[in-house]
Amino acid sequence: MDISAAPIPWRRAPRDAVRVLWAGETWRSLMHLVTGAVVGVVGGTAIAALVATGIGGLFTIVLPVIAAGTLLVVNGLLTAVQRSRHSAFLDAEWPEGAFTPPVTFAPRALLAIVKSPRTWRQFSYHVIAGFYGFFAAALAVSAWTMGPAMIFAPLLGRAAGLEPRHWILCGAGVVVTFAAPWITRGLAALDALLARLLLGTSRTEALEMRVTDLAASRDSTVDAADAERRRIERDLHDGAQQRLTSLAMNLGIARATLNDLPEEGARAIAEAHEEAKQVLTDLRDLVRGLHPAVLEDRGLDAALSAVAARSPIPVRLRVGMGRRVARDVEAVAYFVVSEALTNVARHAEAANAAVEVDLEGDELRLRIADNGRGGADPQGGTGLQGLADRVRSVDGTFRITSPLGGPTVIEVELPCAS
């Protein structure tokens, strides 16, 4: 590397000191401070007036509530204005979501807003801005005006005779003029720091926003997956299933009517007929597993009754629901019961099973029990982990108790607030 070609910072210092005088960042910072003074003084005056009004009306009931509500509205408006100012002049970025108190005068909503730390942080900034904005703008404007004015002190003193103080003022003016951009930027940076701390979001609030976004994304994904399952179920039911039914019927007619075929041909038709019926049965099971039509049309009670009727082991079913719940919750409940009973039939060696479904307030509770051999392990590949994941997709809870020797009990709680 050629050391002689490397830039030397001190060589650029004079050029940078001059350039900063008309740099865009410098003048944006100055405009930020000037507008901050206006907004700060107006906002501070409004806040002081509302506080005085509220204190003066303490012996009334309506006046303090109105003053408090108006104060919160003003706080929200000032927050929006200040954030816009910081974004316009200092390129500040704010997270999506206003995090600004809504316009409301409802006592309960007002109380919730008053208790929020975010409200008090914003309020603190506006109180500080009422003082800091004015003095910061005054200091910056003074630096820009007094510096050039002092530079021309020798010219003004020529009429009365130049004295050393005129040259001292001139030198001081040069220093102040070249320092003005940095004073302006420093004051604007301090204001930006205060705004980031008081008008921004805390780590807890940022996490809350992230959780909200993830929950919304998860809900949309679940809804999209459910809609896609219903579309596939509808396409299979109206398309492939109907054609397979027609094929099985035609093969059955051929098998019953064509009696003069060679033995090999008759056997081929019989095998094709049986295979078509088996494929049709498998396809019906697949369609039912995707999204059963009875669940959509008649609700969870009828759908679970069909599941219990198809089970190879006796199932005692009790459904206590006074109303239907959200479609995604119904789907999760259906698939949990269906898959659990399938596991019982395949792995539990149980003589019978019981399913209880109860809607209590805003919670749907499922209980699936069997008298099998127990020892069910969600990590054992029996589909229990998939059930737990499906339950968690709607913020539900999944518990399983399965000691060796049985019984196995699965308990599920699904939130279903209307």
XYZ file of C-alpha atoms in Angstrom:
418
model
C 0.000 0.000 0.000
C 1.293 3.448 -0.944
C 1.283 5.384 2.324
C 1.859 8.643 0.533
C -1.422 8.183 -1.355
C -3.454 7.742 1.819
C -5.548 10.781 2.775
C -4.295 12.755 5.766
C -7.235 13.910 7.941
C -5.633 17.201 8.977
C -5.179 18.183 5.333
C -8.935 17.950 4.802
C -9.785 19.883 7.964
C -9.832 23.400 6.420
C -11.912 22.216 3.461
C -14.358 20.358 5.731
C -14.613 23.367 8.071
C -15.749 25.503 5.152
C -17.993 22.911 3.536
C -19.917 22.297 6.739
C -21.100 25.916 6.649
C -23.464 25.218 3.739
C -23.912 21.452 4.107
C -27.505 20.264 3.854
C -27.318 18.487 7.202
C -26.328 21.743 8.907
C -29.272 23.724 7.571
C -31.712 20.904 8.153
C -30.535 20.827 11.759
C -31.078 24.578 12.023
C -34.594 24.290 10.572
C -35.223 21.440 12.994
C -34.310 23.637 15.946
C -36.316 26.635 14.705
C -39.467 24.584 14.093
C -38.840 22.836 17.399
C -38.955 26.152 19.180
C -42.309 27.007 17.626
C -43.843 23.587 18.296
C -42.322 23.431 21.779
C -43.591 26.845 22.869
C -47.077 26.289 21.408
C -47.303 22.791 22.846
C -45.942 23.819 26.219
C -48.404 26.686 26.436
C -51.306 24.400 25.572
C -50.215 21.811 28.125
C -49.798 24.451 30.838
C -53.236 25.892 30.081
C -54.916 22.479 30.221
C -53.151 21.542 33.460
C -54.216 24.840 35.018
C -57.784 24.264 33.838
C -57.855 20.782 35.318
C -56.432 21.939 38.643
C -58.818 24.887 38.763
C -61.792 22.586 38.278
C -60.875 20.000 40.905
C -64.101 20.689 42.802
C -66.154 19.749 39.760
C -66.483 16.344 38.149
C -66.797 17.058 34.446
C -64.128 19.734 33.991
C -61.089 17.693 35.134
C -62.166 14.741 32.932
C -62.580 17.016 29.911
C -59.253 18.701 30.619
C -57.513 15.333 31.038
C -59.012 13.970 27.831
C -58.075 17.094 25.908
C -54.569 16.956 27.391
C -54.134 13.389 26.168
C -55.414 14.351 22.733
C -52.971 17.271 22.620
C -50.237 14.916 23.798
C -51.012 12.558 20.931
C -51.108 15.367 18.350
C -47.849 16.848 19.610
C -46.242 13.413 19.479
C -47.287 13.009 15.842
C -46.013 16.492 14.965
C -42.694 16.037 16.756
C -42.109 12.654 15.163
C -42.884 14.120 11.750
C -40.432 16.960 12.412
C -37.655 14.570 13.414
C -38.318 12.412 10.360
C -38.357 15.387 7.963
C -35.199 17.144 9.156
C -33.132 14.433 10.886
C -34.276 11.320 8.961
C -35.471 9.693 12.172
C -37.274 6.385 11.749
C -40.154 5.307 13.938
C -41.619 1.815 14.214
C -44.942 1.139 12.545
C -47.851 1.560 14.900
C -48.518 5.011 16.246
C -48.159 4.167 19.935
C -50.059 7.415 20.423
C -53.053 7.731 22.774
C -56.293 7.579 20.771
C -58.816 10.402 20.720
C -61.283 9.395 23.402
C -63.019 10.766 26.475
C -64.253 7.444 27.876
C -63.236 7.304 31.581
C -61.960 3.719 31.420
C -59.936 4.390 28.267
C -58.568 7.575 29.793
C -57.484 5.678 32.892
C -55.681 3.058 30.783
C -53.867 5.758 28.829
C -52.910 7.642 31.996
C -51.470 4.457 33.523
C -49.323 3.767 30.451
C -45.606 4.618 30.895
C -45.532 5.493 27.215
C -47.938 8.394 27.797
C -45.778 9.849 30.541
C -42.616 9.535 28.464
C -44.254 11.452 25.637
C -45.632 14.017 28.042
C -42.160 14.474 29.545
C -40.664 15.166 26.135
C -43.261 17.838 25.349
C -42.635 19.562 28.687
C -38.862 19.481 28.094
C -39.309 20.619 24.486
C -41.196 23.682 25.694
C -37.987 24.916 27.311
C -35.208 23.176 25.404
C -36.678 23.937 21.978
C -36.736 27.673 22.641
C -33.248 27.972 24.161
C -31.634 25.600 21.630
C -33.079 27.568 18.716
C -32.071 30.861 20.334
C -28.498 29.635 20.846
C -28.195 28.297 17.295
C -29.672 31.408 15.672
C -27.440 33.618 17.845
C -24.359 31.724 16.716
C -25.302 32.174 13.060
C -26.108 35.878 13.408
C -23.613 37.119 15.965
C -20.630 35.338 14.421
C -20.795 37.092 11.028
C -21.693 40.360 12.758
C -18.535 40.234 14.904
C -16.388 39.480 11.845
C -17.236 42.906 10.442
C -16.375 44.712 13.707
C -13.163 46.263 12.227
C -15.197 47.824 9.424
C -17.604 49.338 11.902
C -14.721 50.650 14.001
C -12.948 52.437 11.180
C -15.052 55.549 11.689
C -13.944 55.927 15.313
C -10.549 54.353 14.843
C -9.526 50.713 14.985
C -8.688 49.329 18.360
C -7.441 45.886 19.496
C -10.914 44.991 20.724
C -12.218 45.238 17.162
C -9.745 42.607 15.995
C -10.531 40.486 19.015
C -14.204 40.660 18.099
C -13.332 39.791 14.517
C -11.361 36.726 15.611
C -14.099 35.691 17.990
C -16.608 36.119 15.165
C -14.606 33.791 12.920
C -14.490 31.182 15.691
C -18.226 31.486 16.396
C -19.125 31.363 12.700
C -17.129 28.191 12.093
C -18.446 26.716 15.347
C -22.085 27.523 14.501
C -22.634 24.400 12.320
C -21.315 22.119 15.040
C -23.313 23.912 17.738
C -26.418 23.517 15.572
C -25.781 19.871 14.845
C -24.971 19.123 18.465
C -28.162 20.722 19.746
C -30.203 18.866 17.098
C -28.477 15.575 17.980
C -29.317 16.083 21.666
C -32.934 16.727 20.744
C -32.936 13.591 18.582
C -31.565 11.574 21.504
C -34.310 12.840 23.811
C -36.952 12.087 21.192
C -35.625 8.579 20.625
C -35.745 7.869 24.358
C -39.081 9.522 25.130
C -41.096 9.434 21.890
C -39.810 6.097 20.674
C -40.661 2.657 21.937
C -39.090 0.857 24.845
C -37.717 -2.638 24.468
C -40.859 -4.052 26.085
C -43.104 -2.153 23.676
C -40.990 -3.239 20.723
C -41.357 -6.843 21.828
C -45.112 -6.357 22.210
C -45.294 -5.013 18.664
C -43.229 -7.947 17.429
C -45.491 -10.420 19.203
C -48.552 -8.692 17.737
C -47.070 -8.842 14.236
C -46.139 -12.498 14.626
C -49.608 -13.340 15.936
C -51.232 -11.557 12.998
C -48.890 -13.310 10.580
C -49.616 -16.659 12.192
C -53.370 -16.057 12.047
C -53.205 -15.158 8.371
C -51.091 -18.250 7.684
C -53.534 -20.476 9.545
C -56.472 -18.919 7.694
C -54.722 -19.337 4.353
C -53.882 -22.976 5.098
C -57.465 -23.666 6.179
C -58.819 -22.021 3.035
C -56.415 -24.076 0.911
C -57.520 -27.295 2.613
C -61.156 -26.448 1.922
C -60.336 -25.697 -1.710
C -58.517 -29.017 -2.146
C -61.373 -30.845 -0.411
C -63.901 -29.201 -2.693
C -61.872 -29.915 -5.843
C -61.349 -33.551 -4.893
C -64.995 -33.995 -3.931
C -66.349 -32.389 -7.080
C -63.702 -33.731 -9.448
C -61.642 -36.844 -8.803
C -64.096 -38.377 -6.320
C -67.030 -38.068 -8.738
C -65.039 -39.576 -11.601
C -63.857 -42.455 -9.440
C -67.442 -43.092 -8.341
C -68.524 -43.220 -11.980
C -65.632 -45.536 -12.825
C -66.468 -47.896 -9.952
C -70.133 -47.981 -10.996
C -69.257 -48.759 -14.617
C -66.883 -51.520 -13.561
C -69.591 -52.935 -11.281
C -72.103 -52.934 -14.147
C -69.590 -54.616 -16.439
C -68.771 -57.191 -13.782
C -72.459 -58.008 -13.295
C -73.564 -58.065 -16.936
C -70.644 -59.434 -18.946
C -70.970 -63.136 -18.228
C -69.464 -64.511 -21.466
C -65.954 -63.147 -20.915
C -62.965 -65.441 -20.556
C -61.928 -66.210 -17.017
C -58.891 -63.923 -17.221
C -60.995 -60.986 -18.446
C -63.674 -61.496 -15.798
C -60.999 -61.666 -13.118
C -59.335 -58.482 -14.408
C -62.658 -56.601 -14.321
C -63.396 -57.892 -10.804
C -59.958 -56.803 -9.558
C -60.308 -53.406 -11.202
C -63.752 -52.999 -9.613
C -62.442 -53.822 -6.139
C -59.401 -51.595 -6.621
C -61.587 -48.688 -7.751
C -63.799 -49.089 -4.679
C -60.745 -49.165 -2.400
C -59.248 -46.071 -4.024
C -62.615 -44.342 -3.667
C -62.699 -45.237 0.025
C -59.155 -43.952 0.508
C -59.984 -40.748 -1.339
C -63.067 -40.188 0.814
C -60.963 -40.650 3.924
C -58.420 -38.179 2.533
C -61.104 -35.616 1.736
C -62.651 -36.072 5.163
C -59.235 -35.588 6.752
C -58.581 -32.377 4.839
C -61.761 -30.610 5.900
C -64.978 -32.556 6.414
C -68.028 -31.019 4.792
C -70.186 -31.948 7.781
C -68.005 -29.756 10.012
C -68.590 -26.791 7.742
C -72.322 -27.412 7.349
C -73.519 -28.786 10.690
C -70.825 -27.962 13.201
C -68.542 -29.779 15.600
C -71.189 -31.970 17.273
C -72.264 -33.643 14.024
C -68.690 -33.953 12.739
C -67.463 -35.643 15.930
C -70.482 -37.940 15.921
C -69.396 -39.120 12.469
C -65.839 -39.653 13.709
C -67.063 -41.683 16.689
C -69.322 -43.779 14.452
C -66.428 -44.662 12.137
C -64.075 -45.603 14.974
C -63.241 -49.346 15.108
C -63.545 -49.249 18.913
C -66.591 -48.106 20.888
C -66.502 -44.372 21.650
C -68.693 -42.595 24.173
C -69.185 -39.036 22.959
C -70.588 -36.074 24.873
C -70.676 -32.596 23.345
C -71.905 -29.673 25.430
C -71.920 -26.581 23.239
C -74.608 -23.916 23.278
C -73.200 -22.164 20.216
C -70.727 -22.592 17.413
C -67.225 -21.232 17.798
C -64.718 -19.822 15.327
C -64.125 -21.943 12.257
C -60.403 -22.422 12.900
C -61.082 -23.501 16.500
C -63.708 -26.001 15.307
C -61.232 -27.392 12.784
C -58.505 -27.798 15.416
C -60.920 -29.508 17.828
C -62.121 -31.861 15.088
C -58.634 -32.884 13.988
C -57.448 -33.345 17.572
C -60.298 -35.728 18.370
C -60.027 -37.519 15.017
C -56.270 -38.050 15.247
C -56.449 -39.006 18.921
C -59.058 -41.696 18.220
C -56.972 -42.949 15.293
C -53.987 -43.279 17.641
C -56.153 -45.125 20.159
C -57.282 -47.615 17.520
C -53.769 -48.172 16.159
C -51.544 -48.108 19.211
C -53.422 -48.175 22.514
C -54.953 -51.685 22.411
C -57.949 -50.136 24.146
C -61.402 -51.665 24.545
C -63.187 -48.311 24.476
C -62.653 -44.558 24.519
C -64.515 -41.496 25.711
C -64.624 -37.987 24.255
C -65.980 -34.992 26.170
C -66.348 -31.539 24.643
C -67.478 -28.586 26.751
C -67.792 -24.915 25.908
C -67.264 -22.934 29.109
C -67.368 -19.197 28.591
C -64.692 -18.325 26.068
C -62.879 -21.635 26.265
C -63.520 -24.914 24.462
C -62.296 -27.902 26.472
C -61.645 -31.354 25.040
C -60.966 -34.543 26.948
C -60.119 -37.776 25.124
C -59.545 -40.831 27.326
C -59.017 -44.541 26.642
C -58.423 -47.657 28.759
C -55.479 -48.864 26.713
C -51.964 -49.832 27.685
C -50.717 -46.250 28.124
C -47.137 -45.145 27.647
C -47.997 -42.655 24.896
C -45.041 -40.363 24.192
C -45.384 -37.168 22.098
C -41.813 -37.721 20.922
C -42.531 -41.286 19.858
C -43.779 -40.489 16.370
C -47.468 -41.276 16.991
C -48.677 -37.862 15.815
C -49.112 -36.412 19.310
C -46.512 -33.734 18.685
C -48.406 -32.704 15.579
C -51.563 -32.410 17.657
C -49.760 -30.234 20.184
C -48.449 -28.000 17.393
C -51.929 -27.689 15.893
C -53.347 -26.716 19.291
C -50.631 -24.101 19.807
C -51.480 -22.573 16.419
C -54.627 -21.101 18.019
C -52.965 -20.316 21.392
C -54.409 -23.416 23.025
C -52.903 -25.731 25.620
C -52.259 -29.447 25.186
C -51.689 -31.909 28.030
C -51.337 -35.684 27.953
C -51.216 -38.121 30.849
C -50.303 -41.669 29.865
C -48.652 -43.848 32.530
C -47.658 -47.399 31.600
C -50.698 -49.607 31.956
C -53.033 -46.721 31.197
C -55.280 -44.933 31.091
C -54.272 -42.276 28.565
C -55.974 -38.899 28.904
C -55.537 -35.983 26.510
C -56.790 -32.592 27.683
C -56.993 -29.626 25.361
C -58.111 -26.065 26.021
C -58.836 -23.809 23.052
C -59.581 -20.082 23.458
C -62.632 -19.099 21.431
C -63.580 -15.574 22.460
C -66.313 -14.292 20.196
